[in-house]
Coordinates of C-alpha atoms in Angstrom, one line a residue:
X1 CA 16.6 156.4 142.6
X2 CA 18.2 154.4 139.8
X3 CA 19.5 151.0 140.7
X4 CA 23.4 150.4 140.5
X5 CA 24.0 147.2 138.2
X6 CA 26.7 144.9 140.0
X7 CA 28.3 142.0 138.9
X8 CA 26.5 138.7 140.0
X9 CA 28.2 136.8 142.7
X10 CA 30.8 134.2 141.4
X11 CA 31.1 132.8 144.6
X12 CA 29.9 128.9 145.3
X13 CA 26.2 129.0 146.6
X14 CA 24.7 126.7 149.4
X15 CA 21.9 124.9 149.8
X16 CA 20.8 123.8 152.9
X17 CA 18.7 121.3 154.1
X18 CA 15.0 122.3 153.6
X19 CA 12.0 120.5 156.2
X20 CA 10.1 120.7 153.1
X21 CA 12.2 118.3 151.8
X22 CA 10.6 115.4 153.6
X23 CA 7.0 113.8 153.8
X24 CA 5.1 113.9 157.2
X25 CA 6.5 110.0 157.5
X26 CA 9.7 111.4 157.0
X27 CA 10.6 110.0 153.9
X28 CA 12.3 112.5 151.6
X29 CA 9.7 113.3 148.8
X30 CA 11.0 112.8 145.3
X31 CA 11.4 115.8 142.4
X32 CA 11.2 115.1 138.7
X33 CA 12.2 118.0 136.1
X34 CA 10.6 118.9 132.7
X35 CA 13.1 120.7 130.5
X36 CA 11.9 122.7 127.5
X37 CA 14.1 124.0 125.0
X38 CA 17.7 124.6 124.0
X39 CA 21.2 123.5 125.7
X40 CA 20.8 126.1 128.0
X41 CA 18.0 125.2 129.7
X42 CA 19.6 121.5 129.8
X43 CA 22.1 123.0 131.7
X44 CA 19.8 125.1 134.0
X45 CA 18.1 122.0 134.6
X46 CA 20.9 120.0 136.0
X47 CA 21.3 122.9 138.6
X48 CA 17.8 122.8 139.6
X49 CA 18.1 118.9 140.4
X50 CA 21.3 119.5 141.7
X51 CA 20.1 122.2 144.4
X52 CA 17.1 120.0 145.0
X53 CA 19.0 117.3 146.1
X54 CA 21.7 119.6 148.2
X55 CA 18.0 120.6 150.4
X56 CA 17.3 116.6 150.7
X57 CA 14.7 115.5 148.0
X58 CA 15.0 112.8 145.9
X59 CA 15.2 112.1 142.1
X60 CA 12.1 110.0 141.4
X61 CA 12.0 106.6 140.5
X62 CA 10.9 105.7 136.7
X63 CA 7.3 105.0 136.8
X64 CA 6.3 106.6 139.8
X65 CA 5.2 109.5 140.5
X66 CA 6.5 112.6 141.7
X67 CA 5.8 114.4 144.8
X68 CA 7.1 117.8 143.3
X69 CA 7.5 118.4 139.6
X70 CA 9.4 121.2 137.9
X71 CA 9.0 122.8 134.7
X72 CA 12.1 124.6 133.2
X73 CA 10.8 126.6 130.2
X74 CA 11.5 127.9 127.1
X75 CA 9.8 131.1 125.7
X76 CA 11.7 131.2 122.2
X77 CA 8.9 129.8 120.0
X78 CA 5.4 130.9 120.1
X79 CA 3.9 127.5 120.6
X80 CA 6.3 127.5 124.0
X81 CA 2.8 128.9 125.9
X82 CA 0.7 126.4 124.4
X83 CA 3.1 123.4 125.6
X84 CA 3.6 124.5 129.2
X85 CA 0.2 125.5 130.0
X86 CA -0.9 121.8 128.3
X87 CA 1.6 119.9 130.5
X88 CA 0.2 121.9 133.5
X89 CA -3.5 121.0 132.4
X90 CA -2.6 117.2 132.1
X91 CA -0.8 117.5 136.1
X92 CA -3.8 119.1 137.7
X93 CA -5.7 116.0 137.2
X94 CA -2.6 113.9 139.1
X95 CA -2.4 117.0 141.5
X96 CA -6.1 117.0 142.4
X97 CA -5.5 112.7 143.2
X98 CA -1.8 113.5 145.1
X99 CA -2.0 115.3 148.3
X100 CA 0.5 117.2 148.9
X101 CA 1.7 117.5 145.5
X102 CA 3.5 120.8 144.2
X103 CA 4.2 122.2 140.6
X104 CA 7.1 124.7 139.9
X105 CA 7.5 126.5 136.6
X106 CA 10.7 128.4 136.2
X107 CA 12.9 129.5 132.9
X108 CA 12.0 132.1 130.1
X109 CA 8.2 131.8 129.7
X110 CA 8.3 132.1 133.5
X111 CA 10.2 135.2 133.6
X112 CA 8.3 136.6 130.9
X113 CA 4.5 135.7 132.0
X114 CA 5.1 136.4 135.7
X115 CA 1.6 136.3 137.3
X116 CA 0.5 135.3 134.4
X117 CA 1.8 131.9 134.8
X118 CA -0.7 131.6 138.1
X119 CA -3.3 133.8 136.5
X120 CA -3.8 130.6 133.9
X121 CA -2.9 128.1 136.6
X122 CA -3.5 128.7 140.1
X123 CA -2.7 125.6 141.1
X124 CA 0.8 125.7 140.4
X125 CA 2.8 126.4 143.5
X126 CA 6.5 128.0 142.6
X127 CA 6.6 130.5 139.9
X128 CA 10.5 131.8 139.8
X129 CA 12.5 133.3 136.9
X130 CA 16.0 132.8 134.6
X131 CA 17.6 134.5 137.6
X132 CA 16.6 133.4 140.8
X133 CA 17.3 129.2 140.4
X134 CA 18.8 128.9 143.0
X135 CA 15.7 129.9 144.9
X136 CA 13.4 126.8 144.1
X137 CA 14.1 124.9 147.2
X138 CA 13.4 127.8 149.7
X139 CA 9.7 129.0 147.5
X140 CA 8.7 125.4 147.5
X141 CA 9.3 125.6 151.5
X142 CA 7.6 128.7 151.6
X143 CA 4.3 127.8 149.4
X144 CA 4.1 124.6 152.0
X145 CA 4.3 125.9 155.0
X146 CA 1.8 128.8 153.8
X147 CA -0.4 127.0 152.1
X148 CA -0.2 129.4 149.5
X149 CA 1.4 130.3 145.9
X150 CA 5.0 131.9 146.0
X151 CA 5.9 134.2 143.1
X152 CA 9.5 135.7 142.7
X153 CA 11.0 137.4 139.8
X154 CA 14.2 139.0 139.9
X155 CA 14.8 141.8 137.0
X156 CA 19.2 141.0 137.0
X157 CA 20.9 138.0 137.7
X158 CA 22.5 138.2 141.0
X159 CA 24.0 134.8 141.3
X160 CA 25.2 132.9 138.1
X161 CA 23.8 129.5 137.9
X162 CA 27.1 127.9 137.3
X163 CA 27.8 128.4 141.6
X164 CA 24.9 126.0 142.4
X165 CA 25.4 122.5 143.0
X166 CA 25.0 120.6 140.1
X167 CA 23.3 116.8 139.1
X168 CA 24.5 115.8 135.9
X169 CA 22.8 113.8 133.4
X170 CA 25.9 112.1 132.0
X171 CA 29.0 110.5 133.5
X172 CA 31.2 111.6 130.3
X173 CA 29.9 115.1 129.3
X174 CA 29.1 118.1 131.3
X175 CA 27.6 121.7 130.1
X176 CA 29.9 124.7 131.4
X177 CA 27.9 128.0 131.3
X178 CA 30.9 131.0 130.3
X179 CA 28.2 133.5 129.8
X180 CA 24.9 134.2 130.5
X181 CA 22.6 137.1 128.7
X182 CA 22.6 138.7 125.6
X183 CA 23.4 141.9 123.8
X184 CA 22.5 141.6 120.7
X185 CA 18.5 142.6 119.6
X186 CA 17.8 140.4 116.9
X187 CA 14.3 141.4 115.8
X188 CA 12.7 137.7 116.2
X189 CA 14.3 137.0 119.7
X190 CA 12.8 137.2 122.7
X191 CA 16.1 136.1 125.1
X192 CA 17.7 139.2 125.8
X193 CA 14.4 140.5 127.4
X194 CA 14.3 137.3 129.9
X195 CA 17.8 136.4 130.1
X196 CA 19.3 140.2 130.6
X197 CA 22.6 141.7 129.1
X198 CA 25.5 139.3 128.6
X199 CA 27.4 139.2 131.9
X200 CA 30.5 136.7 131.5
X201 CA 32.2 134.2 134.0
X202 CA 35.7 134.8 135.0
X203 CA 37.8 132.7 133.0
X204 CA 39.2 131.6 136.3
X205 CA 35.8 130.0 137.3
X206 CA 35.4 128.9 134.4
X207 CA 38.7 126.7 133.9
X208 CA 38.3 125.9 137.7
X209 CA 34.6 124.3 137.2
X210 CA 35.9 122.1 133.9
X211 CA 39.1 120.4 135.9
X212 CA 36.1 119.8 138.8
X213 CA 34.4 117.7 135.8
X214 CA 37.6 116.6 134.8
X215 CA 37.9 114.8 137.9
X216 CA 34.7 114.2 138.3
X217 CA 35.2 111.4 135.2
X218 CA 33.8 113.7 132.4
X219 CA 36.1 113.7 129.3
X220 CA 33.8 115.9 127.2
X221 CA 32.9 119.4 127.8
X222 CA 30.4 122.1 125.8
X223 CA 30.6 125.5 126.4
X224 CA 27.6 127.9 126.5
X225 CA 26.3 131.1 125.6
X226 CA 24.3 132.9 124.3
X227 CA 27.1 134.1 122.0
X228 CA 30.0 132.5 123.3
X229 CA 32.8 134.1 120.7
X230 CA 31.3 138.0 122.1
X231 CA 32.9 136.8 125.7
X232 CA 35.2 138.2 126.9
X233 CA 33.8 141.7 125.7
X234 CA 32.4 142.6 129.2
X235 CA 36.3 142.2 130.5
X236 CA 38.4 144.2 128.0
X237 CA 39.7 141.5 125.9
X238 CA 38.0 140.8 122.6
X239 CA 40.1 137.7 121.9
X240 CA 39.0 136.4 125.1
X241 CA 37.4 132.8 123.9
X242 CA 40.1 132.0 121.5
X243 CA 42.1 132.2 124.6
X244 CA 39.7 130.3 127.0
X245 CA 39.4 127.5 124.4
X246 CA 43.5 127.0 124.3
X247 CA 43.6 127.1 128.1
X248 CA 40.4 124.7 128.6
X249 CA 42.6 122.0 126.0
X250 CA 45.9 122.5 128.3
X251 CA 43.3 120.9 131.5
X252 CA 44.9 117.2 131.2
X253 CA 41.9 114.3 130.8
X254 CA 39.5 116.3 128.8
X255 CA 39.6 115.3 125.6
X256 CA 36.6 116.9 123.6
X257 CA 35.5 120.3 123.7
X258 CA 32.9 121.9 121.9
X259 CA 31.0 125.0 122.4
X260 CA 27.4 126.8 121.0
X261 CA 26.5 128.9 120.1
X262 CA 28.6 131.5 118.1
X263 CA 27.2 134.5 116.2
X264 CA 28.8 135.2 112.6
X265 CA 29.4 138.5 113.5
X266 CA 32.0 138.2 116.2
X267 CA 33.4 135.1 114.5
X268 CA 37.4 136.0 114.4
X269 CA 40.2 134.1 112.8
X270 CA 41.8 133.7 116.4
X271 CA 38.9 132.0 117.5
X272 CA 39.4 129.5 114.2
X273 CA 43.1 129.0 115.0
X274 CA 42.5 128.4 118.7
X275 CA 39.9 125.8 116.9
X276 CA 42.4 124.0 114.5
X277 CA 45.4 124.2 116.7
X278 CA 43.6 122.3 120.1
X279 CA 43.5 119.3 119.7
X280 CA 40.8 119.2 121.8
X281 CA 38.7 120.9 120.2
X282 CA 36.4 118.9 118.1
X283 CA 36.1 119.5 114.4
X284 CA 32.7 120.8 114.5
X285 CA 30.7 124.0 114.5
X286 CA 27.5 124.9 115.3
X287 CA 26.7 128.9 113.8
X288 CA 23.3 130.1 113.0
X289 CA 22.5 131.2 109.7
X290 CA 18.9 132.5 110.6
X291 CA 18.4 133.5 106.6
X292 CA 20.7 133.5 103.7
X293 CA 19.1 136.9 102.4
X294 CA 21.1 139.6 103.0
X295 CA 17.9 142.0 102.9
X296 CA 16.3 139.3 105.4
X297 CA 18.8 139.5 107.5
X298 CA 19.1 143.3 107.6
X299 CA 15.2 143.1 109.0
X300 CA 16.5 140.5 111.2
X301 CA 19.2 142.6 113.0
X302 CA 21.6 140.5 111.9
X303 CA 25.2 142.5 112.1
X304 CA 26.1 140.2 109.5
X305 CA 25.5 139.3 105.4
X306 CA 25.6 135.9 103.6
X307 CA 29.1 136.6 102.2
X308 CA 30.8 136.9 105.6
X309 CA 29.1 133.9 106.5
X310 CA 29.9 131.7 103.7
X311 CA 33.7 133.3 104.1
X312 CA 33.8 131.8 107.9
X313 CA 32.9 128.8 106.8
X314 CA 35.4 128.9 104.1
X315 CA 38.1 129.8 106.3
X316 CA 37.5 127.1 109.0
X317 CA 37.2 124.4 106.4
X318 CA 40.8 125.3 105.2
X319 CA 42.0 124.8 109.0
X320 CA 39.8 122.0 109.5
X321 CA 38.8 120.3 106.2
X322 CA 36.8 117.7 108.2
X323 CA 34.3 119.9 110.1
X324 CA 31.5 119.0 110.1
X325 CA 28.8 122.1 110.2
X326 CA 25.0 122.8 111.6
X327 CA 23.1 125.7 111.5
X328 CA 19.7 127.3 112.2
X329 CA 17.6 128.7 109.6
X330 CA 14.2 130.5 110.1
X331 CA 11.4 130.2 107.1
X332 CA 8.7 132.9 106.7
X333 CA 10.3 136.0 108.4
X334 CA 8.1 139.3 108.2
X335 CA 8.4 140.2 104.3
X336 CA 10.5 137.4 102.9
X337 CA 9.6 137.0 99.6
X338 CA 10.3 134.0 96.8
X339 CA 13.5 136.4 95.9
X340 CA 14.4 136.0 99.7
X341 CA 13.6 132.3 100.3
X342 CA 15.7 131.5 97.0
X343 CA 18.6 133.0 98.2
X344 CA 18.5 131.2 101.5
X345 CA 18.5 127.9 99.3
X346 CA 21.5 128.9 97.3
X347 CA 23.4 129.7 100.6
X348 CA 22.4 126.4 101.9
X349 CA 23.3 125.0 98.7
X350 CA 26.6 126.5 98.9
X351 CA 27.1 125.7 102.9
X352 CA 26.6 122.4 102.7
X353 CA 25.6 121.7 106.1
X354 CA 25.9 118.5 107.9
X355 CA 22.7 119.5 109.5
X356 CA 20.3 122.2 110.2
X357 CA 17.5 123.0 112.7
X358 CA 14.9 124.8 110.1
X359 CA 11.6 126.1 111.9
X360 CA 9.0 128.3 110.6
X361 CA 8.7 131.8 112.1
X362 CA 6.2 132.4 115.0
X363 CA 5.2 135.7 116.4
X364 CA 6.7 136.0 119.5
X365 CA 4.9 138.8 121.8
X366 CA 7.0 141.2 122.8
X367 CA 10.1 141.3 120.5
X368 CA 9.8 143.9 117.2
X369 CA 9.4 141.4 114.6
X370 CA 5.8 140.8 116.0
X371 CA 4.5 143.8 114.6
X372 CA 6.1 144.0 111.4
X373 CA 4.5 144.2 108.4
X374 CA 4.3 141.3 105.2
X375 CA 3.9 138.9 107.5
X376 CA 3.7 135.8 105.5
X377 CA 0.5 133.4 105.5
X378 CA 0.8 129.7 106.5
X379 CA 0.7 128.2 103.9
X380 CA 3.2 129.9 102.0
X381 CA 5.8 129.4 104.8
X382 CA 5.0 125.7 104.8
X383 CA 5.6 125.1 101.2
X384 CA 8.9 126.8 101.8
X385 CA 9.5 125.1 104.7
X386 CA 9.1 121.7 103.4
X387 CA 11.3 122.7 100.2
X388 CA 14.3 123.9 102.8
X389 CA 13.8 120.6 104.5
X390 CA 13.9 118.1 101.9
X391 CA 17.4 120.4 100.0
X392 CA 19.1 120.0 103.5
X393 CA 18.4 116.2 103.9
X394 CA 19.3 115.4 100.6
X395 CA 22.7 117.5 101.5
X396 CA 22.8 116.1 104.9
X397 CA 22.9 112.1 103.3
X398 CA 25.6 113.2 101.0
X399 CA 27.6 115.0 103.2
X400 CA 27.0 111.6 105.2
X401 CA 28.0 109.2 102.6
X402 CA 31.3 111.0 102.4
X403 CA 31.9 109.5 105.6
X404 CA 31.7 105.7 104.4
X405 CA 34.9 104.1 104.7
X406 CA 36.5 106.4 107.5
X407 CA 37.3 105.1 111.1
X408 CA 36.0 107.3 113.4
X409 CA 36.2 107.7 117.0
X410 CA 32.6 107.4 119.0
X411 CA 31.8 108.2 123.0
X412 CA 29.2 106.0 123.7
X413 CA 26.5 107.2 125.1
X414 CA 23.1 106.5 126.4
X415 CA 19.9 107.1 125.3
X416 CA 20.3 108.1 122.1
X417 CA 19.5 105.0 120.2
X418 CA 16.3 104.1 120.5
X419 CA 16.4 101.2 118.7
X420 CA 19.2 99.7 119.7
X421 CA 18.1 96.8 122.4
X422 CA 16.1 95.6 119.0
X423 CA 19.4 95.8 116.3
X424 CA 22.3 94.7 119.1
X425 CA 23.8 97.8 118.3
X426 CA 24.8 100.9 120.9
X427 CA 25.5 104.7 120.0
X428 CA 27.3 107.4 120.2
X429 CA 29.0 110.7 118.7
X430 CA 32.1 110.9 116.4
X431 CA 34.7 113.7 116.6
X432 CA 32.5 115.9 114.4
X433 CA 29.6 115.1 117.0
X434 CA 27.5 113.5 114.1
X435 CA 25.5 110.2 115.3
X436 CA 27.0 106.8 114.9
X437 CA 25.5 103.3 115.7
X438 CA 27.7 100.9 116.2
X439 CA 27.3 97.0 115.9
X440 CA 28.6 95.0 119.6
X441 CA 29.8 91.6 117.5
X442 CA 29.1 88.4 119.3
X443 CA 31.6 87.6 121.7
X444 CA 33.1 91.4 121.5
X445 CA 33.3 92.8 124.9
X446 CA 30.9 95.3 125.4
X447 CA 31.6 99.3 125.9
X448 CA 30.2 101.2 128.7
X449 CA 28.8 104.6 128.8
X450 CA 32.2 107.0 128.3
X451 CA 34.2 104.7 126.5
X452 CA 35.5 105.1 123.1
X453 CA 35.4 102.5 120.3
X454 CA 37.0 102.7 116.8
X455 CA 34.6 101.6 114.2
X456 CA 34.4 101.8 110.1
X457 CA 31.2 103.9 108.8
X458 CA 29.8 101.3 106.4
X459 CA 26.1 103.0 106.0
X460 CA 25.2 106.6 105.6
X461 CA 21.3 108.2 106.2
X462 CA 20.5 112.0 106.6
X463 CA 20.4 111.9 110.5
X464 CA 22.9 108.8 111.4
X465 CA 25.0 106.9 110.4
X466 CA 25.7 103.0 110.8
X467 CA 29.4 101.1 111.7
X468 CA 28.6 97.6 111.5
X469 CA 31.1 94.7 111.4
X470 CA 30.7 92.1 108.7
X471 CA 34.1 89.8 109.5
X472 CA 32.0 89.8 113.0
X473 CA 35.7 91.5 114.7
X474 CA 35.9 92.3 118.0
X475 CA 35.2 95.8 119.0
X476 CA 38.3 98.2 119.5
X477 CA 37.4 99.7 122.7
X478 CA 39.4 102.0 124.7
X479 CA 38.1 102.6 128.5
X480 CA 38.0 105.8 129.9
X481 CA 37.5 107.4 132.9
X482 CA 34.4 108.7 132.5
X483 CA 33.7 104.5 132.0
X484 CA 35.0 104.4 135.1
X485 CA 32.6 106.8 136.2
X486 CA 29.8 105.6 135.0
X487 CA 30.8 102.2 136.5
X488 CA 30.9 103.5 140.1
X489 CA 27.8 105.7 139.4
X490 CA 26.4 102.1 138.9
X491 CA 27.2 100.6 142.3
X492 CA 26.0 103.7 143.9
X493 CA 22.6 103.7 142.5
X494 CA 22.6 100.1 142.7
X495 CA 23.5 100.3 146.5
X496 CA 26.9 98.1 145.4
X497 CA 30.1 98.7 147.2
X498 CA 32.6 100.5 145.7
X499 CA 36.2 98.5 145.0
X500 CA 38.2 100.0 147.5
X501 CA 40.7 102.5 147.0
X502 CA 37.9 104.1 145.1
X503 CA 36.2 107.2 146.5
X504 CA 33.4 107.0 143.5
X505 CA 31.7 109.8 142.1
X506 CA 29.9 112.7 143.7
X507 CA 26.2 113.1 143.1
X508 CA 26.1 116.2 143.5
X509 CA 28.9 118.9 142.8
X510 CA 29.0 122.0 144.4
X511 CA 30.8 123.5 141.4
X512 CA 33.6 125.0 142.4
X513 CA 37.1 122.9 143.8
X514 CA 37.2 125.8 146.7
X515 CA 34.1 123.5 148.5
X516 CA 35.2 120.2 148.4
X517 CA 35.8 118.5 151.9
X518 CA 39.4 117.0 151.9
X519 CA 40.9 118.5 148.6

């Protein structure tokens, strides 16, 4: 009998206490998770700590180790296999010395290897899929008390991951899933397959689970989806994000949104005006070009040619003259030729990214571009590759240097300057979301995490730029609440009362407002 498709639940999911959750002392054990792959998976990740910690484990400590570590997977590249089933190689070896250790893989590679996954690597504990998250704490559970691995795959989603308590990573920012799934069938992908057919959020939930950030501290939020301008569709109302973005900038405290990742093809001049006339809405746009040849792109299933794309571009520079622009290109597709490639480098030319993510195609098992024919040999993708690299950084550095001179307006953040305990400078992204580090003068009071300083660009490289201070000023700092929230975040970890009058921020969110005690 055929099974009847029905919507996944919308409605919050709870996690209770698991026994598993604690050692035979009764400590709580500790949990760290390994997150391959795109923003999606970053997301997926931060539900998987957060449902963790709802059933009582622990986020490890840095340098120890782990008494359970998860493995959130990616399957889009073809080295994807060769990375997880490394990382599980190296923690057999710290299994084998850890009694009572466990290993969980979950994400795409999961879903799409199945048994496979424990087949290769039978001492991993959990294997569960893209649709089942919210499942982790009870497998691990099961697999200890058995003694025994636990395996569960679910072919549709049945729960969306945005109802599961939540652990962000960042006191300012927080990742808002709208859709989940995929309809289109490009040629080279192997999503739809893992992820299922797009199935969208209510914009109700949706709205409801950004003022929860909101008051959570978080003044920046980015949308996702698989293709987040095609929401909407499911519902009846093809203008749907336009209208979700307009509403989402009306939610009063959040002050940057962004969103990734669009496909040309649905792009609409609604979606550009809700973009230019939102103040919210950053000047920036992440849109995948994939290939610049029209012929390319045909092979590619790619409802969409290089003309349309260039005109989008062209269209939301007029509303937005300072957008700044990122794409993905792949290199080497089944039968691209020099004819091909060259017209990939004038539309890049022409494009004038502020950044791309090239990679060189990789069969991927099980999507149709695997068994095309022409496919084209190693080296010859290389030497294309490395041309496409070097045209977009010498693009990138001057679309950088137009920036010298401008004040800009930078959350600081943390972690992405890896240098900067060495230079006395701190980090964070502009407007535009391009990457700025910023000089702290001596004797300038010092930004926190959240905050937003005002600084001059004064040097310009491909992948950063530099705002430093040569009359040795005072930083212009604006505090935030999300400062605010990283402050108390602070005390909590640090065991540190909190001033009074101050409730502090959650840990954990459970998502949606309708579960918070006392609201």
């Amino acid at each position: 009998m055929a099974r009847i498709m029905s919507t996944p639940s919308a409605a919050p999911t709870v996690i209770a206490p698991s026994p598993a959750a604690l050692s035979p002392s009764g400590t709580a054990r500790t949990y760290e998770v390994r997150t391959f792959g795109c923003q999606m998976n970053v997301h997926d990740s931060e539900r998987l700590s957060g449902s963790l910690e709802s059933a009582g484990y622990l986020p490890v400590e840095p340098g120890d180790e782990p008494d359970v570590v998860i493995i959130n997977t990616c399957a889009v590249r073809d080295n994807a296999a060769g990375k997880l089933y490394g990382t599980l190689g190296h923690l057999k070896s710290r299994k084998d010395k850890r009694a009572g250790m466990q290993i969980a893989v979950g994400g795409c590679l999961a879903q799409m290897d199945k048994q496979n996954v424990l087949d290769k690597a039978p001492w991993v504990d959990v294997v569960f899929g893209t649709h089942n998250m919210g499942s982790l704490p009870r497998l691990l559970e099961r697999a200890r008390h058995n003694d025994e691995a636990e395996l569960e795959i679910l072919e549709s989603l049945e729960v969306f991951p945005s109802t599961l308590p939540t652990k962000r990573d960042s006191a300012s920012s927080g990742w808002v899933s709208i859709s989940v799934g995929c309809n289109n069938t490009c040629t080279f992908c192997i999503v739809p397959s893992l992820r299922g057919k797009e199935k969208d959020r209510r914009p109700g939930d949706i709205l409801n689970e950004i003022r929860l950030l909101v008051e959570d501290g978080a003044i920046e939020v980015t949308l996702l989806g698989q293709n987040v301008n095609s929401y909407g569709v499911e519902f009846g109302d093809r203008q749907a994000f336009g209208k979700l973005l307009r509403a989402a900038g009306e939610i009063d405290g959040l002050e940057r949104i962004r969103f990734t990742s669009p496909h040309p093809a649905a792009f609409t001049d609604d979606v550009i005006d809700a973009m230019a006339e939102t103040p919210a809405v950053m000047p920036q746009l992440h849109m995948p070009l994939q290939s610049g040849s029209d012929r390319i792109l045909r092979a590619m299933r790619r409802s969409y040619r290089s003309e349309r794309f260039l005109g989008i571009l062209e269209r939301v520079r007029e509303r937005i003259p300072h957008a700044a622009i990122s794409t993905d290109i792949i290199v080497g597709f089944p039968g691209e030729t020099d004819e091909d490639f060259d017209e990939t480098m004038r539309v890049v030319e022409q494009a004038r990214f502020a950044s791309a993510f090239t990679f060189q195609y990789s069969i991927r098992e099980g999507t149709p571009a695997a068994t095309m024919a022409d496919q084209v040999p190693k080296a010859v993708v290389q030497e294309r590759y490395e041309r496409l690299v070097a045209l977009q950084e010498r693009i990138s550095l001057e679309e950088n240097q137009r920036q010298l001179g401008r004040t800009v307006e930078v959350l600081v953040s943390t972690g992405e300057g890896k240098k900067d305990a060495a230079t006395h400078r701190l980090t964070g992204r502009a407007e535009d979301n391009r990457l700025v580090h910023f000089e702290v003068p001596e004797g300038s009071d010092v930004p926190r995490p959240g905050d937003v300083v005002s600084v001059t660009i004064t040097h310009a490289a491909p992948f950063h730029l530099l705002a430093d201070a040569p009359d040795g000023a005072p930083l212009r700092i604006r505090r935030t609440r999300a400062g605010d929230a990283w402050d108390r975040s602070l005390a909590e970890s640090c065991a540190v009362p909190v001033p009074a009058g101050d409730d502090g921020a959650r840990a954990i969110s459970l998502g949606l407002p309708s579960l918070r005690v006392g609201a």
